[in-house]
Coordinates of C-alpha atoms in Angstrom, one line a residue:
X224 CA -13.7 8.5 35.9
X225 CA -16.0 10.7 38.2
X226 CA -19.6 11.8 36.9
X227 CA -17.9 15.1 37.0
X228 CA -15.3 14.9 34.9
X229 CA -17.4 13.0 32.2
X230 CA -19.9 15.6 32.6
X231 CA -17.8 18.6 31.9
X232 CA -15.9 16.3 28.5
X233 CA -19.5 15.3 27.2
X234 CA -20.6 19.4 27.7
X235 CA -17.0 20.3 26.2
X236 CA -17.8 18.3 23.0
X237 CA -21.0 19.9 22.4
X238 CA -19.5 23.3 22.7
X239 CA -16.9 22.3 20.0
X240 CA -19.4 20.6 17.9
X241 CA -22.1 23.6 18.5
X242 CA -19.1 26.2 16.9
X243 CA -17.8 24.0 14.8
X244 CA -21.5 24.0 13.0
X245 CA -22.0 27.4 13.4
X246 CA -18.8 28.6 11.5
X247 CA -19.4 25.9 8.6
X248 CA -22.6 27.5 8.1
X249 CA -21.5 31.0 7.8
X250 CA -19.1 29.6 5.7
X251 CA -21.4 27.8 3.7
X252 CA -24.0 30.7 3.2
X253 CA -20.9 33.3 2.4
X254 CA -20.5 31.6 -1.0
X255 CA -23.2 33.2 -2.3
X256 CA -23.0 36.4 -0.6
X257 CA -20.4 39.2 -1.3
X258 CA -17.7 40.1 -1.0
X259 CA -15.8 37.0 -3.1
X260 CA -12.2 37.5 -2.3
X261 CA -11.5 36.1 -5.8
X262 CA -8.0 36.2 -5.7
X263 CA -7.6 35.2 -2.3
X264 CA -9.7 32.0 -3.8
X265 CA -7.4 31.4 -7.0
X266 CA -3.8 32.0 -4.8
X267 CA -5.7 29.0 -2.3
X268 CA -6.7 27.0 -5.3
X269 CA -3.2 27.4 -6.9
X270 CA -1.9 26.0 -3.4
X271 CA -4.6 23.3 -2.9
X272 CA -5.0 22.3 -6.2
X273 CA -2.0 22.7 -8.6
X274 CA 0.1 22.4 -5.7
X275 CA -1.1 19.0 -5.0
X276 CA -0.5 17.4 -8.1
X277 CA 2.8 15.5 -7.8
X278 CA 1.9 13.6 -4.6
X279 CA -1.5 12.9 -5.7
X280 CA 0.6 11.3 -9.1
X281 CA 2.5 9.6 -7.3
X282 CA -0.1 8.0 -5.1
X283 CA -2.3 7.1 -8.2
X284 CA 0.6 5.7 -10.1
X285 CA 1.7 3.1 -7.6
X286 CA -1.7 2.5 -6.0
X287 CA -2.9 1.1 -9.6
X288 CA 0.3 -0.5 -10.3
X289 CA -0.1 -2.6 -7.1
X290 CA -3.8 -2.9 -7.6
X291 CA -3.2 -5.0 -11.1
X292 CA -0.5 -6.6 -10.0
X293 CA -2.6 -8.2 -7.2
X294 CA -5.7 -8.2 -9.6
X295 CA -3.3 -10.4 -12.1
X296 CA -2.2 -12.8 -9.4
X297 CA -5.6 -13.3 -8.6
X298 CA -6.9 -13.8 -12.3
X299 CA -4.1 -16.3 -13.8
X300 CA -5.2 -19.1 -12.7
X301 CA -8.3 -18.4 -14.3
X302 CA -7.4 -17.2 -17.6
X303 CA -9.2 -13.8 -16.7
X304 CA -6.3 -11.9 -16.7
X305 CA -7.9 -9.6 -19.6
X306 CA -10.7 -8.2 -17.3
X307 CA -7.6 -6.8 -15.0
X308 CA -8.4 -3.1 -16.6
X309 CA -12.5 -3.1 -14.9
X310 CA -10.8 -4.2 -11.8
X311 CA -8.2 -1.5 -11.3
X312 CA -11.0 0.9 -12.5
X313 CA -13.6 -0.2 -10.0
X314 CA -12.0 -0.2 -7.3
X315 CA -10.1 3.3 -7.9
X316 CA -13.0 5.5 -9.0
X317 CA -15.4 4.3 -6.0
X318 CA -13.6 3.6 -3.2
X319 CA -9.6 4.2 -3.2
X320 CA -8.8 6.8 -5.6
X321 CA -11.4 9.6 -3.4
X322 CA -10.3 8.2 -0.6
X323 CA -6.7 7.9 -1.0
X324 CA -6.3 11.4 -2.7
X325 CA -8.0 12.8 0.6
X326 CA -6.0 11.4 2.7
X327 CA -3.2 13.0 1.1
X328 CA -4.6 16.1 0.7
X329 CA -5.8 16.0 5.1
X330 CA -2.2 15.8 5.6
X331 CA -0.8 18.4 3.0
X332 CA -3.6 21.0 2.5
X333 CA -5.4 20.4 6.1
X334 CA -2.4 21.0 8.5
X335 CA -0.6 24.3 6.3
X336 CA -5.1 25.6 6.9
X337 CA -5.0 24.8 10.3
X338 CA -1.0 26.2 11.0
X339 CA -1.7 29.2 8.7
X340 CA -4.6 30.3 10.3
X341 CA -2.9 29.2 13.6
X342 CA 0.0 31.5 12.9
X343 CA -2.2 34.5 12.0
X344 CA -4.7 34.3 15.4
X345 CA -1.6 34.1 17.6
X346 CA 0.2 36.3 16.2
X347 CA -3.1 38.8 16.1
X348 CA -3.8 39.3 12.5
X349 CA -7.1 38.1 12.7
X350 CA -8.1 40.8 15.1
X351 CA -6.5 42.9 12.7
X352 CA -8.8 42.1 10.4
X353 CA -11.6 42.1 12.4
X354 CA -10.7 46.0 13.6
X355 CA -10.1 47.1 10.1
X356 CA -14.0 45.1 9.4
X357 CA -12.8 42.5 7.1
X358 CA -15.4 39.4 7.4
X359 CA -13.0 37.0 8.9
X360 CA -15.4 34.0 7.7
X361 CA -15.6 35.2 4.4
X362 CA -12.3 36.0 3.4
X363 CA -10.3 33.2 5.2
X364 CA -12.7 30.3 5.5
X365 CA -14.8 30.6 2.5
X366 CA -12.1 31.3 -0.2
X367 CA -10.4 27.9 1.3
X368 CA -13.9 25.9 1.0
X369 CA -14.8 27.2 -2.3
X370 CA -10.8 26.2 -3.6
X371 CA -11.2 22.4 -2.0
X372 CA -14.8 22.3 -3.2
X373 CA -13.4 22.4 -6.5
X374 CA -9.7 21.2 -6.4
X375 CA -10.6 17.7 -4.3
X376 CA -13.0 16.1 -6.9
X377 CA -10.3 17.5 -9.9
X378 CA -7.4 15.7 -7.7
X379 CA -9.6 12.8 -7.0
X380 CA -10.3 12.5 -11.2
X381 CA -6.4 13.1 -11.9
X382 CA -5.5 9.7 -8.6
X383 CA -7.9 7.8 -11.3
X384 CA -6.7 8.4 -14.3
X385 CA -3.3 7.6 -13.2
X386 CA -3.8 4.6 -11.8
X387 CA -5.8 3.2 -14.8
X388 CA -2.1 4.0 -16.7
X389 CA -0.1 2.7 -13.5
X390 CA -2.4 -0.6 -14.0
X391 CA -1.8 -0.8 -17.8
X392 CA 2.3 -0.5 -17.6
X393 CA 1.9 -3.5 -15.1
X394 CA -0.4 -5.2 -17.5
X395 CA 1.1 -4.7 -20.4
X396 CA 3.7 -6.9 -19.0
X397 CA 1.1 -9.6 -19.2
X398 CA 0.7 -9.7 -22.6
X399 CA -2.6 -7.6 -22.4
X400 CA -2.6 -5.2 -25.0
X401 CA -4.5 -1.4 -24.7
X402 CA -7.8 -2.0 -26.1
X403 CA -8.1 -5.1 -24.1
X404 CA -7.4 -3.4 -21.1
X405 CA -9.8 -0.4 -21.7
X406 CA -12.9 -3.0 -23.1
X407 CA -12.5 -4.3 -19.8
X408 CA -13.7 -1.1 -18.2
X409 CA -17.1 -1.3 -18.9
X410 CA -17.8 -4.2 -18.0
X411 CA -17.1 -3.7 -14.4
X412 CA -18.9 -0.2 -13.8
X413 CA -21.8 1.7 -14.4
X414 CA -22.5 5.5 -15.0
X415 CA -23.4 5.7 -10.9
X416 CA -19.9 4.1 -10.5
X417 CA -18.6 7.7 -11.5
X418 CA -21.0 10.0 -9.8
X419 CA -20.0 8.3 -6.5
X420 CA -16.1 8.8 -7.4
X421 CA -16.9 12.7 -8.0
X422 CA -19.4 13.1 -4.8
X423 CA -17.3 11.2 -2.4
X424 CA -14.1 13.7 -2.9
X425 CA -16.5 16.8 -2.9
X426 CA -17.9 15.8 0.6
X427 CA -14.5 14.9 1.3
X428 CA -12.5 18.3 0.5
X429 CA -15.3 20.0 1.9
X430 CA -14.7 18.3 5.1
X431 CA -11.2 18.8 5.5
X432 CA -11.7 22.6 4.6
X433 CA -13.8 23.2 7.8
X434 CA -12.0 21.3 10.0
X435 CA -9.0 23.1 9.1
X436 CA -10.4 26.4 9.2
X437 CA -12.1 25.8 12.3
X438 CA -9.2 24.2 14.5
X439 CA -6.5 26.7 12.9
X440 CA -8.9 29.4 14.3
X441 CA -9.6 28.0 17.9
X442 CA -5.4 27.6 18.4
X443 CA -3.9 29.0 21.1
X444 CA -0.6 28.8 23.2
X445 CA 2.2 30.5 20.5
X446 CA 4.2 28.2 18.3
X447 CA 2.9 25.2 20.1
X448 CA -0.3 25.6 19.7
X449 CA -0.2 26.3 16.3
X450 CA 2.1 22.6 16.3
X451 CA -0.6 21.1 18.3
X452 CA -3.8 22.2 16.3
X453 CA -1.6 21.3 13.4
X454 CA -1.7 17.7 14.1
X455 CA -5.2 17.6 15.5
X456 CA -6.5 18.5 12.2
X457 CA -4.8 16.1 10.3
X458 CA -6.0 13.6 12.9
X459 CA -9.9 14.6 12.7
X460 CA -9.6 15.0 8.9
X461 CA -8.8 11.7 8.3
X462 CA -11.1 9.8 10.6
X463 CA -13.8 12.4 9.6
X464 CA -12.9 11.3 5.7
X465 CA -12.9 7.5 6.3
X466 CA -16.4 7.3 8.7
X467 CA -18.2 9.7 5.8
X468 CA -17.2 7.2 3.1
X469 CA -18.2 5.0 4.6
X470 CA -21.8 6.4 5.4
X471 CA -21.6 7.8 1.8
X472 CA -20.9 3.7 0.6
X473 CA -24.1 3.1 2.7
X474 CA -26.3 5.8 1.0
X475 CA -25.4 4.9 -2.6
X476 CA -25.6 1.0 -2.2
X477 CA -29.2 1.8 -0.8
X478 CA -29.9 3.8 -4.1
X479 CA -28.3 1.6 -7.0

């Protein structure tokens, strides 16, 4: 590749990551500024939130169904099956229940930001908005942060607490009965075990808020572009959820 052309992709990057960083902190500092848009923030939240629910049941469900049944396989020969519960729990609340839930939610919630935004930029509502002086930033980016904020670590509780019952229909099939299964739980994690399942999905949603925001503002070309910032923010999302957790698993292991 010529020095030129890795020249102009390195200076390219820097632009994107310069106004990427720029709109999250006017985003950022327009929480606590007025005007709220409060209903544009509860229709997103309904949309982001509620709206959410059945996939992010269904992912819970069968992730901690699969989780005990390989946690059981493991344990029989053992005789440790009864410590299957603290398992399922540990590895849900820390690692795959924030993780999982936001991968779900990049795909869902991150590509309708980043197409509806899309939509409205090429199709010149946004300069609608900015001519009739609407704060663009407030009104469309920060009503979305402030709904995932507070939706992501809600969806990320609700992955957990169906997997722990997805976990106990397969145990129960074991022979393990309820209070077994919840002594278990305990014994396997620790009060930090739960502030690292409600942090992670906080950084998380707040993540694939901006990202969405930001690439469903930057699109261009008509319908295609919307289509092709559609799938780059799903993309970026994803990668950007998976390399935080695991700087996030870094940070915490450092401080327990």
């Amino acid at each position: 590749m010529p020095l030129t052309s890795i020249e102009h992709t390195v200076k390219s990057f820097l632009a994107e990551f310069q106004a990427f960083c720029v709109l999250s902190l006017r985003a950022v500092v327009r929480i606590f500024r007025r005007p709220s848009y409060y209903r544009e923030f509860v229709i997103q939240f309904d949309k982001m939130g509620v709206g959410s629910l059945f996939i992010i049941c269904l992912t819970g469900l069968f992730t901690g169904m699969v989780m005990a049944l390989q946690a059981l396989i493991q344990l029989k020969p053992f005789a440790a099956t009864s410590y299957v519960g603290g398992m399922v729990a540990v590895t849900m609340v820390k690692e795959l229940g924030p993780v999982l839930s936001s991968l779900m939610v990049a795909g869902r919630v991150g590509s309708s930001i980043t197409a509806e935004l899309g939509t409205m930029v090429v199709t010149e509502q946004v300069d609608a908005m900015r001519v009739e002086g609407t704060d663009i930033v407030s009104r469309l980016v920060t009503s979305r942060l402030k709904a995932l904020m507070l939706a992501m670590p809600m969806l990320a509780l609700v992955t957990d607490a169906v997997a722990l019952l997805g976990g106990y229909i397969i145990a129960a099939g074991y022979d393990i009965n309820l209070l077994m299964y919840w002594k278990s739980l305990p014994q396997f994690m620790v009060f930090q075990d739960l502030i690292e399942g409600v942090m992670k999905p906080f950084v998380f949603g707040t993540l694939i808020a901006l990202i969405g925001c930001y690439v469903g503002l930057s699109t261009s070309g008509g319908a295609e572009g919307v289509g092709t910032s559609a799938k780059r923010a799903v993309v970026l999302s994803s990668v950007m959820v998976l390399v935080a957790d695991f700087f996030m698993t870094k940070i915490f292991i450092v401080f327990r």
